[in-house]
């Protein structure tokens, strides 16, 4: 007789399953520490929470399966009445950004010593007490989406599943639901705060929490929110970005001394007044009369500080990453994008587009050093993963829900405001934000479809700085006060 042939693939599969079964299930990994800041006594908890998903196969419920380990840090005031004490969930944007910037720059009880444009703090940097921390007014929960911070998919699962518009919103919303439930905070006043793409994310989360879980928020705070990409990026036949960026270009030119003997207000007002006319000029395309085009070239050049020849060659369209390479080319400098007050050198000065962002380079080192030191020494949490502050691993980010159209979430914000008549909205904007200009945000808000009376529930604040306006010390102090005031007015707790 001969031996039966072996099915090696089946044997290997069974062996792999057996090994997986022997592995302990992923578990929450959290560290608790106690702290004081003056008269403020608080508890800090940091680490990773396992995110589970309900699995249904062939119409059968197969339980909850661990999918990701999400890094999170939260601060709660000791001995507080949780039915009176607000809680705020915070995240940054990217996509691909951790919460390091809001955590260590504006909201948390400790903050980075980074300096500002023209006076950056040199290595090895440092940490400072944040006397203006929002913890004085609300508990704080900082969330790092999957593949950012210390967050990772669990072993054997695909992180790519979380790298897209809807899944990102659903996973963070589930984490908020889980945290709220475990900590008995359903009767606490609840807020969100999101920066940049965190505005895109925040509008979606506010709507999802309301519609999926019945979780009604008291307020949403947006820092330089990217609500509508059509206002931010040049696309075929779009007349929106160029006029909306024009006041930012003018303000930037003024900051760098290209509008001598004029006030910032006068320069910006002139650019804003011209924007609508400029949009109509661009809309005519090749049908524009030569004399009208020549006048437009001269006007745009006078406002923005670049030469008429450059505006002419750009066909009136000053795409922003090109403009930040061009404005100070004569000084052999490029400006920042996210904060156009910042400048830096290049390897040569024939770059069509800015080769890097001096703002990001100037702030990345201080923030990274501060968080790495702070987490291990003061929060006493150890993790050997790279802390992904700005992860490229999330790209390409999926926007399949918006195929063939711009990513625009203003409808989601409008929907949740209609569903929740008590929801308050706070929006912070930076005059020198060259990534999400003030006028782009205002344009999008003008197209928010809510009853006119409900517009009173939206407040905007403008600061003389950039995308992360809290890098500017005067703005940080004022912004902290503005956020605290918003929280107090929106808690609905006597």
XYZ file of C-alpha atoms in Angstrom:
494
model
C 0.000 0.000 0.000
C 1.089 3.690 -0.539
C 0.701 6.572 1.908
C -2.196 8.997 1.386
C -0.954 12.360 -0.083
C -0.751 15.075 2.549
C -2.541 18.429 2.200
C 0.378 20.590 3.381
C -1.528 23.864 2.839
C -4.329 22.698 5.110
C -1.838 21.519 7.736
C -0.026 24.866 7.642
C -3.327 26.722 7.945
C -4.375 24.654 10.922
C -0.986 25.183 12.546
C -1.276 28.946 12.004
C -4.772 28.972 13.511
C -3.526 27.015 16.508
C -0.706 29.505 17.078
C -3.137 32.413 16.805
C -5.423 30.743 19.337
C -2.510 30.429 21.766
C -1.765 34.142 21.630
C -3.320 36.284 24.340
C -6.019 38.606 23.076
C -4.953 42.261 22.759
C -5.695 44.133 25.973
C -5.868 47.763 26.988
C -2.480 49.138 27.948
C -2.972 52.159 30.201
C -0.949 54.012 32.813
C -2.499 56.239 35.517
C -0.660 59.101 37.240
C -1.664 61.927 39.584
C -0.677 65.551 39.064
C -1.194 69.114 40.259
C -0.973 72.457 38.497
C -1.299 75.166 41.121
C -4.666 74.507 42.753
C -5.643 72.087 39.967
C -5.471 68.405 41.050
C -6.025 65.978 38.200
C -5.560 62.409 36.999
C -3.798 61.575 33.732
C -4.292 58.257 31.956
C -2.397 57.390 28.795
C -1.719 54.336 26.665
C -3.727 52.297 24.183
C -7.318 51.085 24.116
C -8.293 48.075 22.023
C -10.915 48.949 19.443
C -13.316 46.101 18.658
C -15.764 45.664 15.802
C -18.917 43.599 15.748
C -18.582 40.785 13.206
C -21.559 39.410 11.295
C -21.051 36.622 8.760
C -23.817 34.874 6.832
C -26.349 36.804 8.935
C -24.828 35.342 12.110
C -23.380 37.502 14.866
C -19.850 36.286 15.610
C -19.022 38.583 18.496
C -16.653 41.512 18.802
C -13.233 41.143 17.244
C -10.195 43.267 18.195
C -9.140 45.376 15.221
C -6.887 48.192 16.417
C -5.034 49.531 19.439
C -5.666 53.264 19.629
C -3.392 55.586 21.595
C -5.195 57.977 23.857
C -4.418 60.374 26.707
C -7.016 61.834 29.006
C -7.060 64.244 31.921
C -9.849 64.404 34.487
C -10.265 66.820 37.382
C -10.153 64.997 40.707
C -13.349 64.759 42.779
C -15.511 66.470 40.158
C -19.238 65.824 39.649
C -19.252 64.123 36.239
C -22.806 65.265 35.543
C -21.603 68.879 35.796
C -18.053 68.582 34.531
C -17.666 68.947 30.715
C -15.466 66.625 28.664
C -13.808 67.541 25.359
C -12.523 65.055 22.769
C -9.596 66.428 20.770
C -7.870 65.379 17.545
C -5.764 66.963 14.849
C -5.976 66.363 11.126
C -3.673 65.527 8.259
C -4.954 63.007 7.388
C -2.124 61.302 9.208
C -1.581 63.674 12.106
C -1.528 62.634 15.731
C -3.013 64.859 18.435
C 0.434 66.108 19.498
C -0.171 69.681 18.307
C -3.361 70.491 20.219
C -2.160 68.408 23.166
C 1.251 70.023 23.621
C 0.619 73.398 22.027
C -2.704 74.658 23.327
C -4.957 72.483 25.468
C -3.002 70.214 27.808
C -1.641 71.015 31.295
C 1.939 70.962 29.999
C 3.050 72.663 26.801
C 6.067 72.805 24.528
C 8.610 75.599 24.584
C 8.868 76.086 20.811
C 9.302 79.806 20.296
C 7.747 81.541 17.303
C 8.545 82.895 13.852
C 11.912 84.649 13.955
C 12.641 83.506 17.518
C 12.482 79.710 17.586
C 13.734 77.891 20.674
C 16.970 75.972 19.888
C 17.442 72.263 20.742
C 17.008 70.518 23.105
C 13.833 72.594 23.679
C 11.739 72.244 26.833
C 8.428 71.889 28.651
C 6.399 74.543 30.447
C 3.371 74.551 32.707
C 0.309 75.608 30.729
C -1.421 77.952 33.124
C -4.111 78.583 30.488
C -4.871 74.875 29.988
C -8.455 74.123 29.012
C -8.401 71.468 31.753
C -9.422 74.270 34.110
C -12.813 74.220 32.375
C -13.270 70.733 30.890
C -11.806 67.255 31.103
C -9.706 66.478 28.026
C -9.399 63.347 25.873
C -6.733 63.319 23.127
C -7.138 60.711 20.385
C -4.561 59.493 17.854
C -6.329 57.876 14.865
C -5.127 54.498 13.605
C -1.547 54.621 12.233
C -0.802 57.901 14.052
C 0.792 58.325 17.476
C 1.155 54.870 19.008
C -2.045 53.634 17.341
C -1.730 50.506 15.222
C -3.928 47.810 13.748
C -3.754 44.650 15.871
C -1.440 41.938 14.620
C -2.911 40.248 11.548
C -5.329 43.081 10.698
C -5.006 45.709 7.971
C -4.453 49.305 9.020
C -5.464 50.360 5.515
C -9.087 49.667 6.414
C -8.978 52.779 8.652
C -7.294 55.070 6.132
C -10.354 56.714 4.670
C -13.058 59.268 5.316
C -15.917 57.093 6.630
C -13.952 54.434 8.511
C -11.917 57.126 10.252
C -15.085 58.849 11.452
C -16.695 55.580 12.542
C -13.641 54.331 14.472
C -13.056 57.566 16.382
C -16.772 57.874 17.113
C -16.766 54.336 18.483
C -13.807 55.181 20.712
C -15.665 58.259 21.999
C -18.753 56.130 22.691
C -16.664 53.499 24.464
C -14.800 56.048 26.604
C -18.028 57.859 27.501
C -19.727 54.609 28.502
C -16.838 53.181 30.523
C -16.334 56.434 32.397
C -20.050 57.090 33.027
C -19.995 60.396 31.155
C -23.242 60.225 29.183
C -24.709 62.996 31.354
C -21.612 65.205 31.084
C -21.640 68.224 28.762
C -19.686 66.997 25.730
C -17.545 68.818 23.158
C -15.315 68.088 20.198
C -12.285 70.083 19.076
C -10.576 69.368 15.758
C -7.875 71.140 13.772
C -7.424 71.318 9.973
C -8.580 67.942 8.583
C -9.800 67.557 12.140
C -12.496 69.987 10.998
C -13.432 67.631 8.171
C -13.370 64.761 10.642
C -15.114 66.742 13.402
C -18.141 67.655 11.300
C -18.537 63.997 10.353
C -18.076 62.754 13.924
C -20.602 65.231 15.334
C -23.190 63.993 12.852
C -22.289 60.310 13.339
C -22.414 60.466 17.154
C -25.868 62.023 16.931
C -27.336 59.735 14.269
C -25.681 56.419 15.251
C -25.545 56.610 19.047
C -27.966 59.401 19.933
C -25.068 61.306 21.512
C -25.974 64.992 21.378
C -23.049 67.350 21.835
C -23.057 70.732 23.508
C -20.508 72.202 21.161
C -17.938 71.690 18.443
C -14.740 73.741 18.232
C -12.909 73.935 14.924
C -9.331 75.203 14.567
C -8.552 76.259 10.963
C -11.092 73.723 9.628
C -10.787 72.282 6.123
C -14.501 72.044 5.370
C -14.454 72.153 1.559
C -11.441 71.219 -0.586
C -12.839 73.066 -3.597
C -11.989 76.315 -1.801
C -8.438 75.168 -1.012
C -6.968 73.400 -4.043
C -6.816 74.323 -7.692
C -9.030 72.121 -9.807
C -10.045 72.324 -13.431
C -12.334 75.290 -14.127
C -12.677 76.254 -10.443
C -12.756 79.984 -9.769
C -12.856 79.626 -5.980
C -9.297 79.254 -4.605
C -7.597 82.233 -6.281
C -9.965 84.962 -5.006
C -10.274 83.295 -1.591
C -6.470 83.124 -1.139
C -5.946 86.709 -2.320
C -6.350 88.373 1.124
C -3.910 85.861 2.649
C -1.353 86.623 -0.058
C -1.816 90.342 0.598
C -1.474 89.898 4.367
C 1.662 87.811 3.872
C 3.182 90.449 1.598
C 2.416 93.062 4.256
C 3.981 90.983 7.036
C 7.213 90.673 5.033
C 7.453 94.404 4.396
C 6.170 94.573 0.817
C 3.400 97.067 1.645
C 5.349 99.849 3.363
C 3.359 102.738 4.806
C 0.090 100.773 4.698
C -1.767 99.059 7.530
C -2.547 95.354 7.474
C -6.247 96.142 7.722
C -6.166 98.425 4.682
C -4.313 95.883 2.538
C -6.593 92.993 3.522
C -9.751 95.053 3.074
C -8.668 96.011 -0.435
C -7.984 92.379 -1.320
C -11.326 91.247 0.096
C -13.161 93.993 -1.806
C -11.506 92.953 -5.070
C -12.098 89.197 -4.624
C -15.598 89.063 -6.135
C -14.565 91.120 -9.162
C -11.504 88.909 -9.524
C -13.680 85.782 -9.519
C -15.746 87.215 -12.378
C -12.585 88.033 -14.320
C -11.268 84.488 -13.961
C -14.632 83.089 -15.032
C -14.289 84.738 -18.458
C -11.241 82.651 -19.261
C -9.828 83.367 -22.724
C -12.695 85.761 -23.485
C -11.216 88.385 -21.182
C -10.571 91.697 -22.969
C -6.820 92.504 -23.134
C -7.177 95.801 -21.284
C -9.252 94.157 -18.520
C -6.703 91.388 -18.197
C -3.818 93.873 -18.012
C -5.601 95.818 -15.266
C -6.234 92.583 -13.345
C -2.566 91.591 -13.649
C -1.513 94.959 -12.249
C -4.042 94.808 -9.414
C -3.142 91.280 -8.314
C 0.569 92.095 -8.444
C 0.104 95.252 -6.363
C -1.869 93.345 -3.723
C 0.291 90.239 -3.482
C 3.781 91.707 -3.746
C 4.940 89.621 -6.706
C 5.819 91.091 -10.098
C 3.333 91.790 -12.869
C 5.449 89.557 -15.097
C 4.984 86.658 -12.686
C 1.204 87.190 -12.429
C 1.018 87.427 -16.220
C 2.989 84.202 -16.715
C 0.836 82.471 -14.079
C -2.219 83.516 -16.093
C -3.607 85.306 -12.994
C -3.728 82.070 -10.994
C -1.268 82.152 -8.103
C -1.435 78.570 -6.849
C -0.440 78.776 -3.220
C 2.609 76.473 -3.018
C 4.049 78.361 -6.005
C 3.313 81.727 -4.424
C 5.136 80.823 -1.197
C 8.198 79.924 -3.293
C 7.993 83.154 -5.304
C 7.152 85.936 -2.849
C 10.588 86.277 -1.226
C 12.669 84.749 -3.998
C 14.443 88.106 -4.344
C 15.592 87.688 -0.715
C 16.535 84.046 -1.297
C 13.854 82.840 1.101
C 10.657 80.827 0.951
C 7.700 81.418 3.245
C 5.747 78.906 5.264
C 2.457 77.506 4.045
C 0.659 76.722 7.281
C 2.040 79.922 8.779
C 3.285 82.405 6.210
C 5.112 84.465 8.865
C 7.809 81.779 8.866
C 10.654 81.842 6.336
C 13.537 79.574 5.448
C 16.343 79.059 2.917
C 16.266 76.681 -0.027
C 19.033 74.744 -1.762
C 18.478 76.933 -4.829
C 15.955 79.510 -5.957
C 14.605 78.102 -9.187
C 12.048 75.887 -7.436
C 8.613 76.217 -8.985
C 6.978 75.217 -5.689
C 8.128 75.597 -2.109
C 10.492 72.633 -1.461
C 9.432 72.367 2.198
C 7.356 74.234 4.772
C 9.554 76.325 7.119
C 6.731 76.355 9.650
C 6.552 72.554 9.899
C 10.314 72.219 10.060
C 10.520 74.911 12.733
C 7.904 73.343 15.009
C 8.366 69.605 14.449
C 11.498 69.215 16.568
C 10.227 71.032 19.690
C 6.867 69.243 19.689
C 8.401 65.804 19.090
C 10.998 66.187 21.849
C 8.481 67.569 24.336
C 5.956 64.770 23.864
C 8.504 61.931 23.873
C 10.017 63.191 27.122
C 6.687 64.036 28.738
C 4.996 60.700 28.052
C 7.799 58.589 29.534
C 8.890 60.750 32.461
C 5.744 62.482 33.693
C 2.967 60.200 32.412
C 5.212 57.139 33.039
C 4.042 55.306 29.916
C 6.560 53.263 27.938
C 6.059 52.150 24.356
C 8.856 51.380 21.896
C 6.776 52.092 18.803
C 7.685 55.187 16.850
C 5.277 57.942 17.851
C 3.913 58.843 14.412
C 3.270 62.542 14.698
C 2.687 63.001 10.929
C 2.295 59.599 9.317
C 2.667 59.053 5.579
C 1.483 55.462 6.035
C -2.173 56.561 5.823
C -1.789 57.661 2.194
C -3.387 57.291 -0.237
C -6.329 58.335 1.948
C -9.651 57.085 0.601
C -12.292 59.626 -0.360
C -14.438 57.130 -2.258
C -17.572 58.740 -0.796
C -16.766 61.888 -2.808
C -15.802 60.301 -6.120
C -16.001 62.892 -8.878
C -16.558 65.830 -6.529
C -14.791 67.932 -3.925
C -14.565 66.751 -0.330
C -17.156 68.951 1.362
C -18.518 68.299 4.865
C -20.447 71.508 5.421
C -23.640 69.555 4.753
C -22.825 67.265 7.673
C -22.321 70.231 9.979
C -25.610 71.689 8.770
C -27.376 68.396 9.335
C -26.201 67.951 12.911
C -27.079 71.580 13.673
C -30.600 70.933 12.385
C -30.854 67.687 14.383
C -29.519 69.278 17.572
C -30.909 72.793 18.075
C -28.643 73.300 21.109
C -25.331 72.595 19.371
C -22.948 75.567 19.505
C -20.071 76.034 17.036
C -16.782 77.874 17.557
C -14.351 78.450 14.672
C -10.796 79.792 15.039
C -8.975 81.219 12.013
C -5.460 82.560 11.431
C -4.752 85.636 9.330
C -1.470 84.101 8.117
C -2.833 80.611 7.520
C -1.707 79.867 3.982
C -3.264 76.408 3.926
C -6.842 77.134 5.048
C -7.409 80.874 4.564
C -9.986 82.807 6.555
C -11.931 83.693 3.423
C -12.178 80.024 2.371
C -13.751 79.165 5.736
C -16.121 82.140 5.547
C -17.174 81.265 1.999
C -18.034 77.728 3.084
C -19.972 78.932 6.125
C -21.965 81.260 3.849
C -23.226 78.120 2.093
C -24.258 76.323 5.280
C -27.933 75.442 4.861
C -29.470 76.174 8.229
C -32.202 78.650 9.222
C -30.840 82.182 9.354
C -31.681 82.468 13.055
C -29.458 79.449 13.779
C -26.400 81.247 12.452
C -26.269 82.913 15.861
C -25.037 79.544 17.158
C -21.802 79.946 15.157
C -19.016 82.198 16.382
C -15.713 82.923 14.647
C -12.464 84.267 16.068
C -9.478 85.553 14.095
C -5.874 85.626 15.321
C -2.741 87.335 13.933
C -0.948 84.044 13.301
C -1.214 80.932 11.140
C -2.817 77.501 11.010
C -1.615 76.635 14.514
C -2.260 80.142 15.783
C -1.281 79.132 19.319
C 2.401 79.086 18.293
C 2.105 82.872 18.567
C 2.132 83.613 22.302
C -0.339 86.505 22.279
C -2.739 84.440 20.167
C -2.322 81.377 22.410
C -3.316 83.285 25.517
C -6.295 84.918 23.803
C -7.396 81.687 22.149
C -7.269 79.833 25.454
C -9.540 82.472 26.970
C -11.903 82.326 23.978
C -12.220 78.530 24.177
C -12.790 78.641 27.932
C -15.514 81.240 27.466
C -17.153 79.120 24.752
C -17.145 76.031 27.007
C -18.672 77.988 29.898
C -21.461 79.444 27.749
C -22.300 76.128 26.091
C -22.431 73.653 28.991
C -26.123 74.268 29.855
C -25.377 73.577 33.502
C -26.612 76.609 35.455
